[in-house]
PDB file of C-alpha atoms in Angstrom:
ATOM      1  CA  TYR A  20       0.000   0.000   0.000  1.00 91.00           C
ATOM      2  CA  GLY A  21       1.153   3.539  -0.673  1.00 91.00           C
ATOM      3  CA  THR A  22       2.868   3.004  -4.011  1.00 97.00           C
ATOM      4  CA  GLN A  23       1.708   3.647  -7.544  1.00 97.00           C
ATOM      5  CA  ALA A  24       2.249  -0.030  -8.347  1.00 98.00           C
ATOM      6  CA  TRP A  25      -0.106  -1.029  -5.524  1.00 98.00           C
ATOM      7  CA  ASP A  26      -2.712   1.506  -6.669  1.00 98.00           C
ATOM      8  CA  ASN A  27      -2.507   0.190 -10.215  1.00 98.00           C
ATOM      9  CA  MET A  28      -2.898  -3.441  -9.151  1.00 98.00           C
ATOM     10  CA  TYR A  29      -5.701  -2.729  -6.673  1.00 98.00           C
ATOM     11  CA  SER A  30      -7.552  -0.527  -9.167  1.00 98.00           C
ATOM     12  CA  SER A  31      -7.225  -3.272 -11.758  1.00 98.00           C
ATOM     13  CA  ARG A  32      -8.780  -5.779  -9.353  1.00 98.00           C
ATOM     14  CA  VAL A  33     -11.628  -3.420  -8.478  1.00 98.00           C
ATOM     15  CA  GLY A  34     -12.221  -2.800 -12.184  1.00 98.00           C
ATOM     16  CA  ALA A  35     -12.172  -6.544 -12.924  1.00 98.00           C
ATOM     17  CA  PHE A  36     -14.715  -7.170 -10.170  1.00 98.00           C
ATOM     18  CA  ILE A  37     -17.022  -4.480 -11.550  1.00 98.00           C
ATOM     19  CA  SER A  38     -16.555  -5.730 -15.125  1.00 98.00           C
ATOM     20  CA  GLU A  39     -17.382  -9.288 -14.183  1.00 98.00           C
ATOM     21  CA  ALA A  40     -20.544  -8.243 -12.386  1.00 97.00           C
ATOM     22  CA  THR A  41     -21.787  -5.824 -15.046  1.00 97.00           C
ATOM     23  CA  SER A  42     -20.938  -8.147 -17.951  1.00 96.00           C
ATOM     24  CA  ALA A  43     -23.187 -10.752 -16.303  1.00 96.00           C
ATOM     25  CA  GLY A  44     -26.011  -8.201 -16.308  1.00 95.00           C
ATOM     26  CA  SER A  45     -25.699  -7.138 -12.678  1.00 95.00           C
ATOM     27  CA  ARG A  46     -25.669  -3.574 -11.494  1.00 95.00           C
ATOM     28  CA  VAL A  47     -22.975  -2.473  -9.082  1.00 97.00           C
ATOM     29  CA  PHE A  48     -23.746   0.064  -6.372  1.00 96.00           C
ATOM     30  CA  TRP A  49     -20.449   0.785  -4.611  1.00 98.00           C
ATOM     31  CA  VAL A  50     -20.709   2.560  -1.245  1.00 98.00           C
ATOM     32  CA  GLY A  51     -17.624   4.437  -0.125  1.00 98.00           C
ATOM     33  CA  MET A  52     -16.130   4.413   3.348  1.00 97.00           C
ATOM     34  CA  PRO A  53     -17.270   6.936   5.966  1.00 97.00           C
ATOM     35  CA  PRO A  54     -14.836   9.345   7.627  1.00 98.00           C
ATOM     36  CA  MET A  55     -12.642   7.628  10.218  1.00 98.00           C
ATOM     37  CA  ALA A  56     -11.603   8.981  13.632  1.00 98.00           C
ATOM     38  CA  SER A  57      -7.913   8.293  12.989  1.00 98.00           C
ATOM     39  CA  SER A  58      -6.515  10.886  10.589  1.00 97.00           C
ATOM     40  CA  GLN A  59      -4.109   8.323   9.116  1.00 97.00           C
ATOM     41  CA  LEU A  60      -6.823   5.720   8.545  1.00 98.00           C
ATOM     42  CA  ASN A  61      -9.151   8.417   7.218  1.00 98.00           C
ATOM     43  CA  ALA A  62      -6.559   9.489   4.641  1.00 97.00           C
ATOM     44  CA  GLN A  63      -6.122   5.866   3.566  1.00 97.00           C
ATOM     45  CA  MET A  64      -9.885   5.361   3.229  1.00 97.00           C
ATOM     46  CA  GLN A  65     -10.238   8.576   1.227  1.00 97.00           C
ATOM     47  CA  HIS A  66      -7.537   7.323  -1.115  1.00 98.00           C
ATOM     48  CA  LEU A  67      -9.302   3.973  -1.539  1.00 98.00           C
ATOM     49  CA  ASP A  68     -12.585   5.785  -2.135  1.00 98.00           C
ATOM     50  CA  TYR A  69     -10.878   7.759  -4.904  1.00 98.00           C
ATOM     51  CA  LEU A  70      -9.731   4.496  -6.509  1.00 98.00           C
ATOM     52  CA  TYR A  71     -13.223   2.982  -6.166  1.00 98.00           C
ATOM     53  CA  ALA A  72     -14.976   6.043  -7.591  1.00 98.00           C
ATOM     54  CA  THR A  73     -12.538   6.201 -10.500  1.00 98.00           C
ATOM     55  CA  GLN A  74     -13.139   2.558 -11.417  1.00 98.00           C
ATOM     56  CA  VAL A  75     -16.911   2.841 -10.987  1.00 98.00           C
ATOM     57  CA  GLY A  76     -16.895   5.843 -13.315  1.00 97.00           C
ATOM     58  CA  ARG A  77     -15.338   3.707 -16.045  1.00 97.00           C
ATOM     59  CA  HIS A  78     -18.105   1.100 -16.056  1.00 97.00           C
ATOM     60  CA  LYS A  79     -21.608   1.399 -17.410  1.00 94.00           C
ATOM     61  CA  GLY A  80     -24.030  -0.127 -14.926  1.00 94.00           C
ATOM     62  CA  ALA A  81     -21.966   0.889 -11.902  1.00 97.00           C
ATOM     63  CA  THR A  82     -22.728   3.699  -9.454  1.00 97.00           C
ATOM     64  CA  TYR A  83     -20.605   5.120  -6.646  1.00 98.00           C
ATOM     65  CA  LEU A  84     -22.179   6.556  -3.503  1.00 97.00           C
ATOM     66  CA  SER A  85     -20.123   8.494  -0.994  1.00 98.00           C
ATOM     67  CA  SER A  86     -21.108   7.764   2.603  1.00 97.00           C
ATOM     68  CA  VAL A  87     -19.632  11.082   3.770  1.00 97.00           C
ATOM     69  CA  PRO A  88     -22.835  13.147   3.389  1.00 96.00           C
ATOM     70  CA  SER A  89     -24.718  10.661   5.560  1.00 95.00           C
ATOM     71  CA  LEU A  90     -22.094   9.858   8.169  1.00 97.00           C
ATOM     72  CA  GLY A  91     -19.699  12.793   8.089  1.00 96.00           C
ATOM     73  CA  GLY A  92     -19.656  15.920  10.167  1.00 95.00           C
ATOM     74  CA  PRO A  93     -18.985  19.492   9.028  1.00 94.00           C
ATOM     75  CA  GLY A  94     -16.769  19.571   5.960  1.00 94.00           C
ATOM     76  CA  GLY A  95     -16.828  15.779   5.730  1.00 94.00           C
ATOM     77  CA  SER A  96     -15.017  15.317   9.032  1.00 96.00           C
ATOM     78  CA  TYR A  97     -15.418  12.370  11.374  1.00 98.00           C
ATOM     79  CA  THR A  98     -18.318  12.553  13.789  1.00 97.00           C
ATOM     80  CA  ALA A  99     -19.527   9.944  16.235  1.00 97.00           C
ATOM     81  CA  PHE A 100     -22.877  11.663  16.851  1.00 97.00           C
ATOM     82  CA  LYS A 101     -25.454  13.377  14.686  1.00 95.00           C
ATOM     83  CA  THR A 102     -28.944  14.722  15.110  1.00 92.00           C
ATOM     84  CA  VAL A 103     -31.309  12.419  13.216  1.00 87.00           C
ATOM     85  CA  ASP A 104     -35.005  13.307  13.053  1.00 87.00           C
ATOM     86  CA  GLY A 105     -34.601  15.606  16.068  1.00 92.00           C
ATOM     87  CA  SER A 106     -32.799  13.008  18.185  1.00 93.00           C
ATOM     88  CA  TYR A 107     -29.072  13.086  18.998  1.00 95.00           C
ATOM     89  CA  GLU A 108     -27.844   9.649  17.889  1.00 95.00           C
ATOM     90  CA  GLU A 109     -24.565   7.769  18.268  1.00 97.00           C
ATOM     91  CA  LEU A 110     -23.515   6.747  14.764  1.00 97.00           C
ATOM     92  CA  ARG A 111     -20.140   5.116  15.415  1.00 98.00           C
ATOM     93  CA  THR A 112     -18.616   2.674  17.877  1.00 98.00           C
ATOM     94  CA  ASP A 113     -15.816   3.694  20.228  1.00 97.00           C
ATOM     95  CA  ASP A 114     -13.162   2.394  17.823  1.00 98.00           C
ATOM     96  CA  GLY A 115     -13.936   5.264  15.422  1.00 97.00           C
ATOM     97  CA  ILE A 116     -14.407   2.827  12.553  1.00 98.00           C
ATOM     98  CA  HIS A 117     -17.559   0.739  12.817  1.00 98.00           C
ATOM     99  CA  LEU A 118     -21.192   1.802  12.757  1.00 98.00           C
ATOM    100  CA  GLN A 119     -23.706   1.739  15.558  1.00 97.00           C
ATOM    101  CA  ALA A 120     -27.288   0.779  14.671  1.00 96.00           C
ATOM    102  CA  ALA A 121     -28.239   4.434  14.096  1.00 96.00           C
ATOM    103  CA  GLY A 122     -25.301   4.921  11.715  1.00 97.00           C
ATOM    104  CA  ALA A 123     -26.169   1.775   9.788  1.00 96.00           C
ATOM    105  CA  GLN A 124     -29.788   2.902   9.572  1.00 94.00           C
ATOM    106  CA  LEU A 125     -28.763   6.338   8.298  1.00 95.00           C
ATOM    107  CA  LEU A 126     -26.430   4.869   5.697  1.00 96.00           C
ATOM    108  CA  GLY A 127     -29.006   2.282   4.656  1.00 94.00           C
ATOM    109  CA  GLU A 128     -31.590   4.993   4.097  1.00 93.00           C
ATOM    110  CA  ALA A 129     -29.119   6.962   1.941  1.00 94.00           C
ATOM    111  CA  VAL A 130     -28.335   3.862  -0.128  1.00 94.00           C
ATOM    112  CA  ILE A 131     -32.023   3.063  -0.655  1.00 93.00           C
ATOM    113  CA  SER A 132     -32.788   6.663  -1.550  1.00 92.00           C
ATOM    114  CA  ASP A 133     -30.010   6.801  -4.147  1.00 93.00           C
ATOM    115  CA  MET A 134     -30.971   3.401  -5.541  1.00 92.00           C
ATOM    116  CA  ASP A 135     -34.514   4.709  -5.958  1.00 92.00           C
ATOM    117  CA  VAL A 136     -33.182   7.586  -8.062  1.00 90.00           C
ATOM    118  CA  VAL A 137     -30.494   5.753 -10.036  1.00 91.00           C
ATOM    119  CA  TYR A 138     -32.479   2.618 -10.802  1.00 88.00           C
ATOM    120  CA  ARG A 139     -35.954   4.208 -10.793  1.00 88.00           C
ATOM    121  CA  LEU A 140     -37.085   1.917  -8.032  1.00 86.00           C
ATOM    122  CA  HIS A 141     -39.735   2.607  -5.437  1.00 82.00           C
ATOM    123  CA  LEU A 142     -38.256   1.073  -2.321  1.00 79.00           C
ATOM    124  CA  HIS A 143     -39.691   3.775  -0.062  1.00 69.00           C
ATOM    125  CA  PRO A 144     -43.431   3.684   0.587  1.00 52.00           C
TER     126      PRO A 144
END
């Protein structure tokens, strides 16, 4: 990790995965990583998200969704808590990586909403 050679190989694998799925008639909906509490891990995840988004953009039938608007704080920063429907909710576990139930719910709703738009579905009542 951290070299151009690694990026090239990893991007190639991501692209091959997307190609295999879309060539079989599947749609790919790739959800990016949320902001992380650790600045080093966050920078690594942002870099991976860039690679994912770049590969998704090269494939018809693939869509990339950033999780930052749903799970990020001001300016896309890490936040463990957010006001959701008037209630202050804990979105992340103490490790600064994983999601609590409220964070998973929030992200799930964002994914369903975007899938509704992209694929013209009606998953929401």
